[in-house]
Coordinates of C-alpha atoms in Angstrom, one line a residue:
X17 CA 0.0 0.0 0.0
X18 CA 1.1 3.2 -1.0
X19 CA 1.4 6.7 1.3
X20 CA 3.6 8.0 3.7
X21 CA 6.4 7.3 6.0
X22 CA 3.6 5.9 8.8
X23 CA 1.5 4.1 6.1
X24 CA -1.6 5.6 4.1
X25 CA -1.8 8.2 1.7
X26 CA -2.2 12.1 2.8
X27 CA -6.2 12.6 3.5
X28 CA -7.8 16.3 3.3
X29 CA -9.6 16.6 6.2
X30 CA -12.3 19.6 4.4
X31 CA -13.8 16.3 2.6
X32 CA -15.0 14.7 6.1
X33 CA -17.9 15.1 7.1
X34 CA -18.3 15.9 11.0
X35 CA -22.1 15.6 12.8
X36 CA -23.3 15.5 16.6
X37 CA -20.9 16.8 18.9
X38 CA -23.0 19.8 19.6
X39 CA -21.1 20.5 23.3
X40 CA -17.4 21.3 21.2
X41 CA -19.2 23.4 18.2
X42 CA -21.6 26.2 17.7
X43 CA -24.4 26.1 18.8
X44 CA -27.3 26.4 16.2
X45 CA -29.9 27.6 18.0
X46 CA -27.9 30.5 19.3
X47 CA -26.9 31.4 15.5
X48 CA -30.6 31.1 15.1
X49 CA -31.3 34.0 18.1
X50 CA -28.3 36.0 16.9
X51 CA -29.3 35.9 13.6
X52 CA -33.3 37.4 14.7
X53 CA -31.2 40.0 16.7
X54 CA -29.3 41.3 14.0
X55 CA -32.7 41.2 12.0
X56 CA -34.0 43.6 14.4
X57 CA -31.4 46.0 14.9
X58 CA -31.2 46.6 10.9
X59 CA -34.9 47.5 11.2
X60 CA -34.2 49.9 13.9
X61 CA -31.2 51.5 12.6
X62 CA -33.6 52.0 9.1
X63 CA -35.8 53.4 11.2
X64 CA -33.5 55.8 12.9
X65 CA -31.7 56.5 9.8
X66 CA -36.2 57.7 8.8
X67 CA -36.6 60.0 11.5
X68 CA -33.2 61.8 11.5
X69 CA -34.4 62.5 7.7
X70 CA -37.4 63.8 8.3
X71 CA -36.0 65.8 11.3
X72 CA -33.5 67.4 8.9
X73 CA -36.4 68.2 6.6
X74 CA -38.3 69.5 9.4
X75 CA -35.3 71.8 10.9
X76 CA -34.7 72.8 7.2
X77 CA -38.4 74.1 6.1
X78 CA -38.5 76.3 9.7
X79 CA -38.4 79.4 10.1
X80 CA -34.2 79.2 10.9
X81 CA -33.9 77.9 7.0
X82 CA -30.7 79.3 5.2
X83 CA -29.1 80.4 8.2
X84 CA -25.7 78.9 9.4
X85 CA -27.2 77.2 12.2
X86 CA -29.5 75.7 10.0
X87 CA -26.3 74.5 7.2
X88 CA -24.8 73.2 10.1
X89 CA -27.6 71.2 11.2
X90 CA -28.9 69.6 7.8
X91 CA -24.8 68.6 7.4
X92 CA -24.5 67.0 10.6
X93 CA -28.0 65.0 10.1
X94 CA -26.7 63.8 6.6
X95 CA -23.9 62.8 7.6
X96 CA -25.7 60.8 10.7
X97 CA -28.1 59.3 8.2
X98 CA -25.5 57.6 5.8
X99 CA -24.0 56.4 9.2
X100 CA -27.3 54.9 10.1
X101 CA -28.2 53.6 6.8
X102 CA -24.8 51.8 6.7
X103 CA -24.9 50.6 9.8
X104 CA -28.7 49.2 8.6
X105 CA -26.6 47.8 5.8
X106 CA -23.9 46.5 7.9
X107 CA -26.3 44.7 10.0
X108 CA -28.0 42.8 7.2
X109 CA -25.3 41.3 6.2
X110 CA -24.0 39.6 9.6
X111 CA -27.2 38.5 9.5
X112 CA -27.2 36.5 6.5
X113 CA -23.8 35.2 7.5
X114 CA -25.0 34.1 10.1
X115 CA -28.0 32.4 9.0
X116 CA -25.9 30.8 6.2
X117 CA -23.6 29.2 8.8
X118 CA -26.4 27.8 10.6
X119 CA -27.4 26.8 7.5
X120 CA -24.2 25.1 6.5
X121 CA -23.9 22.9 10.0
X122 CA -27.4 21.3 9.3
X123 CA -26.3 20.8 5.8
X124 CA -23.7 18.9 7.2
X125 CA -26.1 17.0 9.5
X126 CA -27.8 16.0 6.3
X127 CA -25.2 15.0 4.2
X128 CA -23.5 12.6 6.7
X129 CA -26.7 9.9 6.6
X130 CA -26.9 10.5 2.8
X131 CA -22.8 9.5 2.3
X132 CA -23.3 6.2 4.2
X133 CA -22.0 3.8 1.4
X134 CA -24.7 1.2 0.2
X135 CA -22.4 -2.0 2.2
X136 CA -22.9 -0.2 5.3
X137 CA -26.2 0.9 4.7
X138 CA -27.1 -3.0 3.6
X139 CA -25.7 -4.3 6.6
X140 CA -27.1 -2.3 8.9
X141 CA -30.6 -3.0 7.7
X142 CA -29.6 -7.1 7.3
X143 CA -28.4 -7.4 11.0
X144 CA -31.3 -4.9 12.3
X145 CA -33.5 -7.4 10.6
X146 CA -31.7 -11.0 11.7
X147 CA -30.5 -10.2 15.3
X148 CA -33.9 -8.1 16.0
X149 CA -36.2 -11.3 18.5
X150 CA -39.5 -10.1 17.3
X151 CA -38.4 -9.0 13.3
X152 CA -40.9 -11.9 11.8
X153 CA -43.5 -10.7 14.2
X154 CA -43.0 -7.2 13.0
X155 CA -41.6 -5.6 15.6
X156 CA -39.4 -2.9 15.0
X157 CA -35.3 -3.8 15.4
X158 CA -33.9 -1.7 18.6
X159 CA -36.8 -2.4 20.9
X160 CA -35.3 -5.2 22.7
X161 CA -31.7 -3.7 22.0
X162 CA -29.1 -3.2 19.5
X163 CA -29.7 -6.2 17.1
X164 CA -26.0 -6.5 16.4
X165 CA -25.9 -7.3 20.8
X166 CA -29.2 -9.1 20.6
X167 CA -27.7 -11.7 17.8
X168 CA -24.1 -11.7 19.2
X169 CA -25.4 -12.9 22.5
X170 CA -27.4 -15.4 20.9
X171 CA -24.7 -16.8 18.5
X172 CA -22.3 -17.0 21.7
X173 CA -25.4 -19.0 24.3
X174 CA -25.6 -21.5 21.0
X175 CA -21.4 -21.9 20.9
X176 CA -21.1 -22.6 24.3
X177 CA -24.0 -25.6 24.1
X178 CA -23.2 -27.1 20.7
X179 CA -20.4 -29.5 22.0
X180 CA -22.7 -31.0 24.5
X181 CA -25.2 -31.7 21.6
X182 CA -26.0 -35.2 20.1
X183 CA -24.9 -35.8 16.7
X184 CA -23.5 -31.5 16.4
X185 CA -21.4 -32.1 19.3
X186 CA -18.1 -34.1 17.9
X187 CA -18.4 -31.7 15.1
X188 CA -18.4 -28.5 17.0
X189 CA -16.4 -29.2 19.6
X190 CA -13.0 -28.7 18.2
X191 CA -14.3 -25.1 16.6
X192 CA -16.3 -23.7 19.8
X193 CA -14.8 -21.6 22.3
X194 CA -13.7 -23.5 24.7
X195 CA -14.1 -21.1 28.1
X196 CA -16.2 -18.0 28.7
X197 CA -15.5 -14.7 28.9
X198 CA -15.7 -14.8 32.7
X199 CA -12.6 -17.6 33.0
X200 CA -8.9 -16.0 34.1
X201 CA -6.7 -15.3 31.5
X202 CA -2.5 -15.0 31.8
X203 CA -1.3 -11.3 32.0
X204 CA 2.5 -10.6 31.4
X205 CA 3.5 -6.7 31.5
X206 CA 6.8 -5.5 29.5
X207 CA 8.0 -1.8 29.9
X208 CA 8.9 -0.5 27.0
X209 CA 10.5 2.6 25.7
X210 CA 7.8 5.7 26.6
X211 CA 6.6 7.1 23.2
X212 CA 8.1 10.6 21.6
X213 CA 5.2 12.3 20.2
X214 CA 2.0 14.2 21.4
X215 CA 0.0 11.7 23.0
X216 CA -2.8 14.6 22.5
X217 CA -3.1 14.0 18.8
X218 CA -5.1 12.2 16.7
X219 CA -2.2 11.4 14.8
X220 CA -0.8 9.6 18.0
X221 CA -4.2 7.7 18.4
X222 CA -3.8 6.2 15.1
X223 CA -0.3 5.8 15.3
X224 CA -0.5 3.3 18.8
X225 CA -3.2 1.6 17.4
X226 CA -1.2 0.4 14.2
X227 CA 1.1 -0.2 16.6
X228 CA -1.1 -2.5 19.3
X229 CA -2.3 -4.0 15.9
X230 CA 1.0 -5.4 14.7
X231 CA 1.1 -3.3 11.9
X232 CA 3.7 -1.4 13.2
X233 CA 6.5 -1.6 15.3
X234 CA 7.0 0.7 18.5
X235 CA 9.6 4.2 17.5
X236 CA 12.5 2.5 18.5
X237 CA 11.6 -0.8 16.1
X238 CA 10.2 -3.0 19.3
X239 CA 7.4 -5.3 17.9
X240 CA 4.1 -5.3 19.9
X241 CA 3.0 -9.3 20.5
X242 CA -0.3 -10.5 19.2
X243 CA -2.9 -10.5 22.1
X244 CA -1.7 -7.1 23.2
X245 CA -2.7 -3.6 24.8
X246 CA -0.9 -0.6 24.9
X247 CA -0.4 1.6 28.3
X248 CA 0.9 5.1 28.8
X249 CA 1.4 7.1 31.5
X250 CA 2.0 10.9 30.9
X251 CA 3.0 13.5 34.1
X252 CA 1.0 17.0 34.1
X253 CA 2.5 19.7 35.3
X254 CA 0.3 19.5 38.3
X255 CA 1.5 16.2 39.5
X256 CA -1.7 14.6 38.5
X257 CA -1.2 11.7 35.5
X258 CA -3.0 10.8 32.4
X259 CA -2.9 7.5 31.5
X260 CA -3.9 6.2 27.7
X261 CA -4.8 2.8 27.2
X262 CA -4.8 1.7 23.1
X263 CA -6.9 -1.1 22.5
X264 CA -6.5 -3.4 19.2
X265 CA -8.9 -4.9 17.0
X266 CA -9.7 -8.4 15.7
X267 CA -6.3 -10.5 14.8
X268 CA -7.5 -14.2 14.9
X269 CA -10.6 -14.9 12.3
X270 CA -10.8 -18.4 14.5
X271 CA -13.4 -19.1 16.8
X272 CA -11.3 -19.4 19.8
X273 CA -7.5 -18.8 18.6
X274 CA -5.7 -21.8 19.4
X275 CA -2.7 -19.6 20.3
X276 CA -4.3 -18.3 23.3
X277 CA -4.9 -15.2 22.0
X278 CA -7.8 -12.9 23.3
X279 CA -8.9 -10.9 19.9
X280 CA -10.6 -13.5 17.5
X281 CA -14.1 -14.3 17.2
X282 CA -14.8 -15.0 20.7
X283 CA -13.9 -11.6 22.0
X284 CA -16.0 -10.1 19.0
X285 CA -18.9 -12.2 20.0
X286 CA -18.2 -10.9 23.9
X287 CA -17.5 -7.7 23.5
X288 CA -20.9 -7.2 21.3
X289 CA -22.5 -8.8 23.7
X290 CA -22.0 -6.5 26.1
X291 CA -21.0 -8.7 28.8
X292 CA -17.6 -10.2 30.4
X293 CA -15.0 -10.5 27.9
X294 CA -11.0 -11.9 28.2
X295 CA -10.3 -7.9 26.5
X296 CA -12.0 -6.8 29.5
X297 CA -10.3 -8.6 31.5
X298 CA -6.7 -7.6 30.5
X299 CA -7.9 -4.0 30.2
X300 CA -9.2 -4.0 34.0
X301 CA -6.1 -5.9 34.9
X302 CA -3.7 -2.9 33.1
X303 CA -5.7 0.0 35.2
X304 CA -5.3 -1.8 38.4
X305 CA -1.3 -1.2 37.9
X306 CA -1.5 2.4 37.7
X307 CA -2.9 2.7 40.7
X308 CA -5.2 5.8 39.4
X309 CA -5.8 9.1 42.4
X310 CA -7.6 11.9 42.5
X311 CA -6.9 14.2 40.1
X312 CA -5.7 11.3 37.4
X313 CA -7.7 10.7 34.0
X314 CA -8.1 8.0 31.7
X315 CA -8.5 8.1 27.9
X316 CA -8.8 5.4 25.6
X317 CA -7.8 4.9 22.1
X318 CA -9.6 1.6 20.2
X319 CA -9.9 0.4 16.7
X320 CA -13.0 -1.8 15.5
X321 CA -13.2 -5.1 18.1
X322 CA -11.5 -2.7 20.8
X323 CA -14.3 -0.4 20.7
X324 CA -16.7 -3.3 21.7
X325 CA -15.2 -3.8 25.0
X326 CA -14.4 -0.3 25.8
X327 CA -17.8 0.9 25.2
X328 CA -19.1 -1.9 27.0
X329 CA -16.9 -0.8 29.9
X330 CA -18.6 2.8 29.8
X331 CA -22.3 0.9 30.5
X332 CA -20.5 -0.7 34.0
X333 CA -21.2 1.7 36.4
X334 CA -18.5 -0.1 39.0
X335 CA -15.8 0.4 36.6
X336 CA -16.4 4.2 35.8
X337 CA -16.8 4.6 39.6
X338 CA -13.1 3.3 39.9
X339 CA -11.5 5.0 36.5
X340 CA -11.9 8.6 35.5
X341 CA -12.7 8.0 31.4
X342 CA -12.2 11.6 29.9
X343 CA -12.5 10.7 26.5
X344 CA -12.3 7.5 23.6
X345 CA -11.3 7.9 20.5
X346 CA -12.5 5.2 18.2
X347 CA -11.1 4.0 14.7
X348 CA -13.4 2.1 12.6
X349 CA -15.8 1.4 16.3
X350 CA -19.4 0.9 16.5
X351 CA -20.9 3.3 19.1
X352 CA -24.2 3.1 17.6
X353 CA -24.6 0.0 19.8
X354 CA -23.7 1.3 22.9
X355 CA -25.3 4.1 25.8
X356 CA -22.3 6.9 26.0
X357 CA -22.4 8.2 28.7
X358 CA -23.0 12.2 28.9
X359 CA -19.9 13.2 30.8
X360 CA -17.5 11.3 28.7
X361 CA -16.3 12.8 25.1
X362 CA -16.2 10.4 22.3
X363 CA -14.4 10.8 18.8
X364 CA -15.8 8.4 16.2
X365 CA -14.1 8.3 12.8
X366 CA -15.5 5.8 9.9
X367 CA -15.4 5.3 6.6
X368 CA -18.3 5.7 3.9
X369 CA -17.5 2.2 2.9
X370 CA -16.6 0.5 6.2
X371 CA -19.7 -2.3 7.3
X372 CA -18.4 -2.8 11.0
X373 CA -19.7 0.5 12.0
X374 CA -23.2 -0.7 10.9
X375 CA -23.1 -3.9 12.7
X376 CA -24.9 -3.1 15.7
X377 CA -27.8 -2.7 13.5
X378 CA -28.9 0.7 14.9
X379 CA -28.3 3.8 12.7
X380 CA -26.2 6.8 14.7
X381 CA -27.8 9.1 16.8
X382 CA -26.1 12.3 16.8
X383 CA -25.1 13.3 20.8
X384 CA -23.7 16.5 22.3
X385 CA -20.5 14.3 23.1
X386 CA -20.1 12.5 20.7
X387 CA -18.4 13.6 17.3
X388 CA -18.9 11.7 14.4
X389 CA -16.5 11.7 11.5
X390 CA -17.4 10.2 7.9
X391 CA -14.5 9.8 5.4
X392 CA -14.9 9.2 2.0
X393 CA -13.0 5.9 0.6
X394 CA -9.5 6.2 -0.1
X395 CA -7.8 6.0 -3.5
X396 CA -7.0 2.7 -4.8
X397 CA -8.7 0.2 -3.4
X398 CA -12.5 1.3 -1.7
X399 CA -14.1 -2.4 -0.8
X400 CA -15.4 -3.0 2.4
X401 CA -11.8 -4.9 3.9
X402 CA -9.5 -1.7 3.0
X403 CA -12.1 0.7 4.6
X404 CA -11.7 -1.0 7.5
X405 CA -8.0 -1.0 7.6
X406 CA -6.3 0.5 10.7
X407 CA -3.6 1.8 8.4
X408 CA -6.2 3.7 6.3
X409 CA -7.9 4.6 9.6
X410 CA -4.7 6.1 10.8
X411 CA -4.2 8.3 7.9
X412 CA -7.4 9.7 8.5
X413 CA -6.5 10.3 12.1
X414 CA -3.8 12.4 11.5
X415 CA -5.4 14.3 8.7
X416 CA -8.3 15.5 11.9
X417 CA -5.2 17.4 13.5
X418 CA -5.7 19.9 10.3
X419 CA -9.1 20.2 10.9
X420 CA -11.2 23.3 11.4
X421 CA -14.4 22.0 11.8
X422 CA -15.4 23.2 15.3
X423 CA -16.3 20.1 16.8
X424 CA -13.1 18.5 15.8
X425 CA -11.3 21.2 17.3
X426 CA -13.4 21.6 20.5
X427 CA -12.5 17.8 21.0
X428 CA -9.4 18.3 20.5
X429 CA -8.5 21.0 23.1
X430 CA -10.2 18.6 25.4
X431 CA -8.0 16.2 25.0
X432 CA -5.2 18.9 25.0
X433 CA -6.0 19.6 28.1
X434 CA -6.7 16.0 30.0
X435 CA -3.8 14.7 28.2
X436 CA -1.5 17.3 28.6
X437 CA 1.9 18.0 27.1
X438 CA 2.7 14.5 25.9
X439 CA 6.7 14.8 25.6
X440 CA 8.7 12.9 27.5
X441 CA 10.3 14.5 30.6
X442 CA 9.3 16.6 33.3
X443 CA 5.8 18.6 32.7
X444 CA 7.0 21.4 35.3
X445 CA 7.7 21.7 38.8
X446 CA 5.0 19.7 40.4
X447 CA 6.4 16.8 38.3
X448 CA 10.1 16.9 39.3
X449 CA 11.1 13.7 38.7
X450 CA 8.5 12.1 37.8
X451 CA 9.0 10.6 33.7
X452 CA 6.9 9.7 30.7
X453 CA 6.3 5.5 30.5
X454 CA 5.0 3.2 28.8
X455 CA 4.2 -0.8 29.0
X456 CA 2.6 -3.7 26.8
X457 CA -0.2 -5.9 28.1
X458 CA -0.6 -8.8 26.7
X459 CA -3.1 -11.4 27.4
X460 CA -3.2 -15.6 27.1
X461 CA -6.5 -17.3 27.2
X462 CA -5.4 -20.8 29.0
X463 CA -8.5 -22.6 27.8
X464 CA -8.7 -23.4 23.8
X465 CA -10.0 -25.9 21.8
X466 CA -7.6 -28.5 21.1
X467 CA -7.1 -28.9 17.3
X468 CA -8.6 -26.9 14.9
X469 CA -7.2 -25.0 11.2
X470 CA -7.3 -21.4 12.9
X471 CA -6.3 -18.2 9.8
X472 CA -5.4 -15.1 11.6
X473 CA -6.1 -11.6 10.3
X474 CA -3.5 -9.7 8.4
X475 CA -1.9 -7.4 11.1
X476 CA -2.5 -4.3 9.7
X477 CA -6.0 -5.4 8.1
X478 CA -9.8 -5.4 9.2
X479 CA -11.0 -6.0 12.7

């Protein structure tokens, strides 16, 4: 694949298309009042600009007419009516620029359901009408949850039964998962070399997550190992910390990946699910290490099957009651199928041709804190399995730091300022001594299926 030095070709961020995220952007309503304001201060000013006309006729047809007082006064009056009139014309036109920028945000409101590509449109509608319960009785998908959660957790009940089944059982056995999400997994921690860039950017985002994927080796050329999670912890100049957890997507296409490892199948079916997964698993075991305070704040970067178990970590109330979560940015994620919750700022960037967004089988709902971006499909190859991939993704990501779209931006200084400065080394005084780190997590599910044909997904492809 052609592009740059960090993979994918340069992406102009003026051809994305940005919706929700009405707490970082202008508000439209308030262009709507200032607009009606300006409306009525034109029509005043016309009307001032009518009465000092008619006072100059006035003072002009008096008795005092063709005196200098009089000369004096019909000057000064013209003068203040081509002020007024000005000002009348002045005001007119902030008004229509206003009203066309309010007009141009819903525009872009608009245009982001009517660039959905017709894959992700189809499947959306396919797995809104096979994972909706009551579909053949007619009733509408979403009412007993995200379809795309409702059929996940369905598929995932019938894997764990099929090897105790007559006659299915031999069959299935050596292809079904062979634990649940709640059994322990094997956690191993490796400190690495702390990273050299602006954990703050989007850029960065897309950058750790190629990394956490495989598809690209840490700055100074350390692999990251399959069945892994990335962990930073950045000093503020306050002495509080921010830590970033990057979370991967699919790398086993198997069932249960015989290697042990914790993204295949079995953590998509989880994680979709909603419930207890091995990913959640490793990530709780990660945050417990940092040993969090007062003051501290979380953010998360996740690409496609990493987005599934993050999001589903936002719904646990005990674990945002033990981790401050500032903010997620998600690559390729699906938070249609997941309650955000208001006090936690979400990026979500996907592609017009990418299906996995649409697999929760509920259409976006734009939210005050949650931004969506839509890209349009990259040059060269635009089929579903390159829109997804986290190297295309990650071009995209750092085409957003160019951005001037205001909800881009407003998320952006958010995350400037829970994140912080991002170099390594001391972030002033109050973190004298204190240095920038960083660590791999990986994660060994003990319990597989003993012999199977397993393919594994290209590092740097879809999942």
């Amino acid at each position: 694949m052609s592009g740059d030095g960090a993979g994918g070709a340069a992406r102009d961020p003026s051809t994305f298309t940005v919706t929700g995220g009405e707490a970082f952007r202008v508000n439209t309503a308030a262009l709507e009042e200032a607009a009606a304001s300006l409306a009525a201060a034109a029509s005043f000013a016309d009307a001032l600009a009518a009465r000092l006309e008619s006072a100059r006729g006035a003072a002009w047809r008096g008795a005092c007419a063709g005196s200098p007082a009089a000369a004096a006064f019909d000057s000064r009056a013209a003068e203040l009516v081509g002020q007024t009139m000005r000002a009348a014309l002045d005001l007119r036109g902030a008004k229509e620029a206003v009203a066309a920028a309010e007009a141009g945000y819903l525009a872009a409101e608009g245009r982001a359901a009517a660039r959905t590509g017709i894959l992700p449109w189809a499947t959306g509608t396919l797995v809104a009408g096979l994972g909706s319960p009551g579909s053949l009785l007619g009733i509408p998908p979403g009412t007993f949850g995200p379809p795309g959660r409702t059929g996940a957790a369905a598929v995932r009940a019938l894997a764990s039964v099929m090897p105790a089944l007559p006659l299915v059982g031999p069959w299935a056995a050596p292809w079904a998962p062979a634990a649940t999400g709640r059994d322990p997994i094997g956690v191993t921690r490796t400190e690495v070399a702390a990273g050299s860039t602006d954990a703050s950017t989007f850029a960065y985002a897309g950058e750790s997550l190629r990394q956490a994927q495989g598809a690209a080796p840490l700055e100074d050329g350390t692999p990251v190992p399959p069945s892994s999670l990335l962990v930073e912890r950045i000093p503020r100049g306050d002495g509080s910390t921010a830590v970033v957890v990057t979370v991967p997507g699919t790398q086993s296409w198997s069932p249960d990946d015989p290697g042990g490892g914790i993204f295949d199948i079995e953590g998509n079916l989880d994680g979709m699910a909603g419930g207890d997964s091995h990913a959640r698993q490793l990530i709780e075991h990660a945050l417990a290490d940092q040993k969090l305070g007062a003051g501290d704040s979380l953010v998360f970067n996740a690409h496609s099957q990493g987005s599934l178990h993050v999001l589903g970590l936002l719904e646990d109330e005990d674990f945002r009651s033990r981790y401050p979560v500032a903010a997620v940015t998600l690559l390729g994620g699906v938070p249609s199928g997941f309650r955000v919750p208001d006090d936690v700022a979400v990026l979500a960037v996907s592609n017009e041709n990418d299906v996995v967004p649409s697999l929760s089988g509920m259409r976006p709902v734009p939210q005050p804190n949650v931004v969506g971006v839509r890209t349009p499909p990259a040059g060269g190859d635009s089929g579903p399995i390159a829109a997804h991939d986290v190297t295309r993704y990650a071009a995209d990501a750092r085409a957003l730091d160019a951005s001037q779209e205001p909800s881009v931006r407003g998320y952006a200084l958010m995350l400037g300022a829970t994140i912080g400065t991002g170099v390594v080394g001391v972030a002033g005084a109050a973190g004298a001594g204190r240095r920038r780190e960083r660590f791999i997590y990986t994660g060994t599910d003990p319990k597989v299926p003993q012999a199977r044909w397993a393919p594994r997904a290209p590092s740097s492809g879809p999942g």
